[in-house]
Short mmCIF file of C-alpha atoms in Angstrom, two decimals:
data_model
loop_
_atom_site.label_atom_id
_atom_site.label_comp_id
_atom_site.label_asym_id
_atom_site.label_seq_id
_atom_site.Cartn_x
_atom_site.Cartn_y
_atom_site.Cartn_z
CA UNK A 1 -85.25 -19.31 97.63
CA UNK A 2 -89.16 -20.06 98.79
CA UNK A 3 -91.48 -19.95 95.62
CA UNK A 4 -94.90 -18.64 95.43
CA UNK A 5 -95.99 -22.22 94.57
CA UNK A 6 -94.81 -23.52 97.87
CA UNK A 7 -96.80 -20.78 99.69
CA UNK A 8 -99.88 -21.88 97.77
CA UNK A 9 -99.16 -25.63 98.39
CA UNK A 10 -98.64 -25.17 102.01
CA UNK A 11 -101.97 -23.21 102.73
CA UNK A 12 -103.79 -25.83 100.36
CA UNK A 13 -102.73 -28.70 102.57
CA UNK A 14 -103.59 -26.92 105.80
CA UNK A 15 -107.05 -26.02 104.66
CA UNK A 16 -107.66 -29.54 103.21
CA UNK A 17 -106.44 -31.14 106.17
CA UNK A 18 -104.52 -33.77 104.37
CA UNK A 19 -101.94 -34.20 101.73
CA UNK A 20 -104.23 -36.46 99.71
CA UNK A 21 -107.07 -34.00 99.46
CA UNK A 22 -104.97 -31.22 98.88
CA UNK A 23 -103.18 -33.06 95.87
CA UNK A 24 -106.43 -34.16 94.34
CA UNK A 25 -107.44 -30.29 94.39
CA UNK A 26 -104.17 -29.30 93.11
CA UNK A 27 -104.09 -31.99 90.36
CA UNK A 28 -100.38 -32.95 91.31
CA UNK A 29 -99.07 -36.19 92.66
CA UNK A 30 -99.09 -36.50 96.50
CA UNK A 31 -95.37 -37.24 96.35
CA UNK A 32 -94.55 -34.23 94.47
CA UNK A 33 -96.57 -32.33 97.00
CA UNK A 34 -94.65 -33.89 99.77
CA UNK A 35 -91.29 -33.12 98.11
CA UNK A 36 -92.21 -29.38 97.83
CA UNK A 37 -93.24 -29.09 101.55
CA UNK A 38 -89.99 -30.84 102.48
CA UNK A 39 -87.88 -28.40 100.39
CA UNK A 40 -89.87 -25.52 101.99
CA UNK A 41 -89.06 -26.79 105.60
CA UNK A 42 -85.50 -27.26 104.45
CA UNK A 43 -85.27 -23.61 103.37
CA UNK A 44 -86.84 -22.35 106.41
CA UNK A 45 -84.74 -24.86 108.68
CA UNK A 46 -87.76 -25.51 110.72
CA UNK A 47 -90.53 -28.07 110.72
CA UNK A 48 -94.00 -26.88 109.82
CA UNK A 49 -96.10 -29.82 109.76
CA UNK A 50 -96.42 -33.05 111.69
CA UNK A 51 -98.34 -35.99 110.30
CA UNK A 52 -99.52 -39.56 110.79
CA UNK A 53 -101.60 -41.77 108.64
CA UNK A 54 -104.85 -39.84 109.10
CA UNK A 55 -104.24 -36.18 109.69
CA UNK A 56 -101.84 -33.38 109.91
CA UNK A 57 -100.97 -30.84 112.78
CA UNK A 58 -99.17 -27.44 112.61
CA UNK A 59 -96.14 -26.77 114.58
CA UNK A 60 -96.04 -23.29 116.25
CA UNK A 61 -93.76 -22.17 113.38
CA UNK A 62 -96.10 -23.89 110.91
CA UNK A 63 -99.19 -21.89 112.50
CA UNK A 64 -97.28 -18.64 112.09
CA UNK A 65 -96.21 -19.46 108.69
CA UNK A 66 -99.86 -20.47 107.70
CA UNK A 67 -101.28 -17.12 108.82
CA UNK A 68 -98.80 -14.97 107.29
CA UNK A 69 -98.99 -17.09 104.00
CA UNK A 70 -102.67 -16.61 103.68
CA UNK A 71 -102.21 -12.91 104.06
CA UNK A 72 -99.42 -12.68 101.46
CA UNK A 73 -101.54 -14.76 98.86
CA UNK A 74 -104.44 -12.63 99.47
CA UNK A 75 -102.32 -9.34 99.03
CA UNK A 76 -100.98 -10.85 95.81
CA UNK A 77 -104.55 -11.61 94.48
CA UNK A 78 -105.56 -8.16 95.40
CA UNK A 79 -102.58 -6.57 93.61
CA UNK A 80 -103.20 -8.59 90.47
CA UNK A 81 -106.79 -7.26 90.38
CA UNK A 82 -105.77 -3.59 91.06
CA UNK A 83 -102.93 -3.72 88.33
CA UNK A 84 -105.47 -5.20 85.81
CA UNK A 85 -107.86 -2.46 86.61
CA UNK A 86 -105.20 0.33 86.17
CA UNK A 87 -104.00 -1.29 83.14
CA UNK A 88 -107.62 -1.07 81.78
CA UNK A 89 -107.80 2.48 82.53
CA UNK A 90 -109.71 2.05 85.82
CA UNK A 91 -108.64 5.42 87.25
CA UNK A 92 -110.44 8.74 87.35
CA UNK A 93 -113.23 10.60 89.21
CA UNK A 94 -116.61 9.22 90.01
CA UNK A 95 -119.31 11.48 91.07
CA UNK A 96 -121.56 9.99 93.57
CA UNK A 97 -124.93 11.58 94.84
CA UNK A 98 -127.10 10.55 97.64
CA UNK A 99 -130.47 11.66 98.98
CA UNK A 100 -130.79 13.53 102.29
CA UNK A 101 -132.58 10.54 103.65
CA UNK A 102 -130.00 8.09 102.42
CA UNK A 103 -127.41 9.01 105.12
CA UNK A 104 -123.60 8.06 105.21
CA UNK A 105 -124.19 5.14 107.62
CA UNK A 106 -121.18 3.10 108.78
CA UNK A 107 -122.29 0.33 106.35
CA UNK A 108 -122.27 2.64 103.57
CA UNK A 109 -118.99 4.28 104.35
CA UNK A 110 -117.44 1.01 105.14
CA UNK A 111 -118.53 -0.30 101.77
CA UNK A 112 -116.98 2.72 100.16
CA UNK A 113 -113.85 2.41 101.92
CA UNK A 114 -113.38 -1.29 100.78
CA UNK A 115 -114.25 -0.26 97.19
CA UNK A 116 -111.59 2.59 97.18
CA UNK A 117 -109.11 -0.08 98.15
CA UNK A 118 -110.36 -2.33 95.46
CA UNK A 119 -110.26 0.55 92.89
CA UNK A 120 -107.06 2.32 93.87
CA UNK A 121 -107.09 4.81 90.78
CA UNK A 122 -110.72 6.04 91.80
CA UNK A 123 -111.33 9.30 93.34
CA UNK A 124 -114.98 9.80 94.77
CA UNK A 125 -116.75 13.15 94.56
CA UNK A 126 -119.64 12.87 96.89
CA UNK A 127 -122.68 15.39 97.16
CA UNK A 128 -126.19 15.55 98.25
CA UNK A 129 -129.15 15.77 95.97
CA UNK A 130 -133.00 14.95 95.98
CA UNK A 131 -133.63 11.52 94.46
CA UNK A 132 -135.48 13.03 91.53
CA UNK A 133 -132.81 15.57 90.71
CA UNK A 134 -130.14 12.69 90.79
CA UNK A 135 -131.76 10.60 87.96
CA UNK A 136 -131.77 13.74 85.89
CA UNK A 137 -128.10 14.72 86.54
CA UNK A 138 -127.05 11.26 85.83
CA UNK A 139 -129.13 11.30 82.48
CA UNK A 140 -127.64 14.53 81.56
CA UNK A 141 -123.96 13.77 82.48
CA UNK A 142 -123.68 15.86 85.83
CA UNK A 143 -123.44 12.75 88.02
CA UNK A 144 -122.35 9.05 87.74
CA UNK A 145 -124.21 7.21 90.46
CA UNK A 146 -126.97 7.86 92.76
CA UNK A 147 -128.10 6.33 96.09
CA UNK A 148 -131.79 7.33 95.84
CA UNK A 149 -135.00 6.89 98.09
CA UNK A 150 -137.43 5.06 95.87
CA UNK A 151 -139.75 5.79 93.98
CA UNK A 152 -138.69 8.41 91.45
CA UNK A 153 -141.55 9.69 89.27
CA UNK A 154 -139.58 10.78 86.14
CA UNK A 155 -138.19 8.07 84.05
CA UNK A 156 -135.22 8.53 81.75
CA UNK A 157 -134.25 6.05 78.77
CA UNK A 158 -130.77 5.63 79.76
CA UNK A 159 -131.24 5.27 83.60
CA UNK A 160 -131.52 1.97 85.53
CA UNK A 161 -132.32 1.70 89.21
CA UNK A 162 -131.51 -1.39 91.24
CA UNK A 163 -132.80 -2.12 94.61
CA UNK A 164 -130.04 -1.97 97.38
CA UNK A 165 -131.80 -2.19 100.75
CA UNK A 166 -135.25 -2.05 102.45
CA UNK A 167 -135.64 -0.13 105.75
CA UNK A 168 -138.43 0.26 108.32
CA UNK A 169 -140.24 3.53 108.52
CA UNK A 170 -140.45 5.06 111.91
CA UNK A 171 -142.25 8.45 113.12
CA UNK A 172 -139.92 11.17 114.25
CA UNK A 173 -141.42 13.44 116.98
CA UNK A 174 -140.06 15.86 119.44
CA UNK A 175 -139.75 14.71 123.01
CA UNK A 176 -142.10 17.37 124.10
CA UNK A 177 -144.78 15.69 121.83
CA UNK A 178 -147.46 13.52 123.51
CA UNK A 179 -146.67 10.94 120.92
CA UNK A 180 -143.20 10.59 122.50
CA UNK A 181 -144.61 8.51 125.21
CA UNK A 182 -146.03 5.82 122.85
CA UNK A 183 -144.57 2.49 122.38
CA UNK A 184 -146.03 2.49 118.82
CA UNK A 185 -148.54 4.29 116.74
CA UNK A 186 -150.98 3.27 114.09
CA UNK A 187 -150.38 5.51 110.80
CA UNK A 188 -153.92 6.40 110.75
CA UNK A 189 -153.74 8.08 114.13
CA UNK A 190 -151.48 10.67 112.63
CA UNK A 191 -154.29 12.33 110.59
CA UNK A 192 -154.26 15.34 112.81
CA UNK A 193 -150.64 15.70 112.97
CA UNK A 194 -148.61 18.44 111.22
CA UNK A 195 -146.08 16.97 108.90
CA UNK A 196 -142.68 18.71 108.40
CA UNK A 197 -142.44 17.08 104.99
CA UNK A 198 -144.98 16.75 102.23
CA UNK A 199 -144.53 15.70 98.58
CA UNK A 200 -143.38 18.22 95.86
CA UNK A 201 -145.74 18.08 92.92
CA UNK A 202 -143.02 16.91 90.58
CA UNK A 203 -140.90 14.62 92.82
CA UNK A 204 -140.90 11.27 94.20
CA UNK A 205 -138.66 10.16 97.03
CA UNK A 206 -139.55 9.76 100.60
CA UNK A 207 -142.13 12.26 101.10
CA UNK A 208 -144.16 10.88 97.81
CA UNK A 209 -143.97 7.50 99.38
CA UNK A 210 -145.04 8.75 102.80
CA UNK A 211 -147.90 10.58 101.21
CA UNK A 212 -149.12 7.56 99.32
CA UNK A 213 -148.89 5.58 102.61
CA UNK A 214 -151.28 8.00 104.26
CA UNK A 215 -153.72 8.15 101.42
CA UNK A 216 -153.98 4.34 101.71
CA UNK A 217 -155.04 5.05 105.37
CA UNK A 218 -157.67 7.41 104.57
CA UNK A 219 -155.90 10.83 104.87
CA UNK A 220 -153.27 13.21 103.22
CA UNK A 221 -150.56 14.48 105.43
CA UNK A 222 -151.49 17.83 107.13
CA UNK A 223 -148.91 20.39 106.23
CA UNK A 224 -146.82 22.06 109.01
CA UNK A 225 -146.22 25.75 109.19
CA UNK A 226 -142.59 25.18 108.60
CA UNK A 227 -141.47 22.63 105.95
CA UNK A 228 -138.16 20.87 104.98
CA UNK A 229 -137.24 18.11 102.79
CA UNK A 230 -133.67 17.86 103.96
CA UNK A 231 -131.96 16.35 106.96
CA UNK A 232 -132.70 19.71 108.80
CA UNK A 233 -136.24 18.44 109.34
CA UNK A 234 -135.10 16.69 112.45
CA UNK A 235 -134.20 20.03 113.93
CA UNK A 236 -137.44 21.32 113.25
CA UNK A 237 -139.00 18.20 114.66
CA UNK A 238 -136.88 18.53 117.98
CA UNK A 239 -138.33 22.12 118.32
CA UNK A 240 -141.85 20.41 118.15
CA UNK A 241 -142.85 22.28 114.80
CA UNK A 242 -144.27 19.13 113.41
CA UNK A 243 -143.41 15.22 112.72
CA UNK A 244 -142.28 13.26 110.02
CA UNK A 245 -142.15 9.63 108.73
CA UNK A 246 -138.47 8.68 108.09
CA UNK A 247 -136.20 5.70 107.52
CA UNK A 248 -134.86 4.07 110.86
CA UNK A 249 -131.38 4.98 109.75
CA UNK A 250 -132.16 8.62 110.61
CA UNK A 251 -131.68 7.68 114.37
CA UNK A 252 -127.93 7.99 113.60
CA UNK A 253 -128.16 11.53 113.01
CA UNK A 254 -131.01 12.82 115.15
CA UNK A 255 -130.74 15.59 117.89
CA UNK A 256 -130.99 14.60 121.38
CA UNK A 257 -134.67 16.00 121.57
CA UNK A 258 -136.01 13.83 118.87
CA UNK A 259 -137.82 10.47 119.60
CA UNK A 260 -138.46 7.73 117.18
CA UNK A 261 -141.91 5.80 117.63
CA UNK A 262 -142.46 2.47 115.80
CA UNK A 263 -145.42 2.26 113.35
CA UNK A 264 -147.71 -0.54 114.46
CA UNK A 265 -147.31 -3.81 112.42
CA UNK A 266 -143.71 -2.97 111.43
CA UNK A 267 -144.79 -3.69 107.70
CA UNK A 268 -144.23 -0.10 106.35
CA UNK A 269 -140.97 -0.07 104.52
CA UNK A 270 -138.99 2.14 102.19
CA UNK A 271 -136.29 0.98 99.57
CA UNK A 272 -132.94 2.59 98.72
CA UNK A 273 -131.93 2.29 95.08
CA UNK A 274 -128.84 2.70 93.11
CA UNK A 275 -129.20 4.87 89.90
CA UNK A 276 -126.71 4.64 87.10
CA UNK A 277 -126.64 4.80 83.27
CA UNK A 278 -127.32 1.69 81.60
CA UNK A 279 -124.23 2.16 79.20
CA UNK A 280 -121.96 3.94 81.58
CA UNK A 281 -118.15 4.25 81.16
CA UNK A 282 -116.28 0.88 82.05
CA UNK A 283 -114.92 2.14 85.35
CA UNK A 284 -118.41 3.70 86.51
CA UNK A 285 -120.14 0.42 85.51
CA UNK A 286 -117.43 -1.72 87.50
CA UNK A 287 -117.72 0.60 90.46
CA UNK A 288 -121.62 0.57 90.51
CA UNK A 289 -121.65 -3.28 90.22
CA UNK A 290 -119.20 -3.60 93.03
CA UNK A 291 -121.32 -1.22 95.15
CA UNK A 292 -124.44 -3.17 94.49
CA UNK A 293 -122.54 -6.46 95.44
CA UNK A 294 -121.14 -4.78 98.67
CA UNK A 295 -124.70 -3.50 99.82
CA UNK A 296 -126.96 -6.05 98.58
CA UNK A 297 -125.08 -9.51 98.39
CA UNK A 298 -128.18 -11.45 97.43
CA UNK A 299 -128.62 -9.31 94.02
#
């Protein structure tokens, strides 16, 4: 009967490139390691490794066994983690909100898919809400985690916000707008354009950030006759009812008639944050920490 220890020893030898280095890492005698591999080969009735005084080589059977062994060991490690989480009560519903400007990109949905594998007992309920409302919903217990467009104006004692990502801002215009022919544009040159989205008096988020950037360049956004703070603003822009300054990720959901013009200098940025309670339930805390690691490995 092949043992788990033999799987581990075999993989360690191949990855170390020699019996001696593997023995040092495993803290066992080289002779004992050699004996385990000999017993493994006898059980399989085939040779897995050839070796001389300086290096080892895999036989074709050994190459196959190495690849499958790594997969088996990874699956075992993952199963141990999952079992531990379930044993600690790591199952339940997590309510995740996101801003309309924090769209479900392939990078985000891929991260969520990986986390649902890591947390097999979790069900996600995903909904959309303004960044400012998300922090209030989390504070008052109606949501667990929020993906917000920073900054938010209202501060709550139990809410923490951690930066996840930074994106460039671009100008979204109709293909029929004269701006559509430009390669880039200065923010100050937009002073006479009508903006589909302007800030709400009590909300932060993207429109608040954009308004402050405009103020830094000497003007406040001129209000269009049709306003929207939701993703529907792209349809209004396509109809040439105004423009908006949006994160670059909005390209992924834009109608065909919308063009995106880089802002000169490329230094105008927006940040995505993850909002959660400072003292959340263990499952929510663990999921939030894992999501931060997935989306911002440097954090």
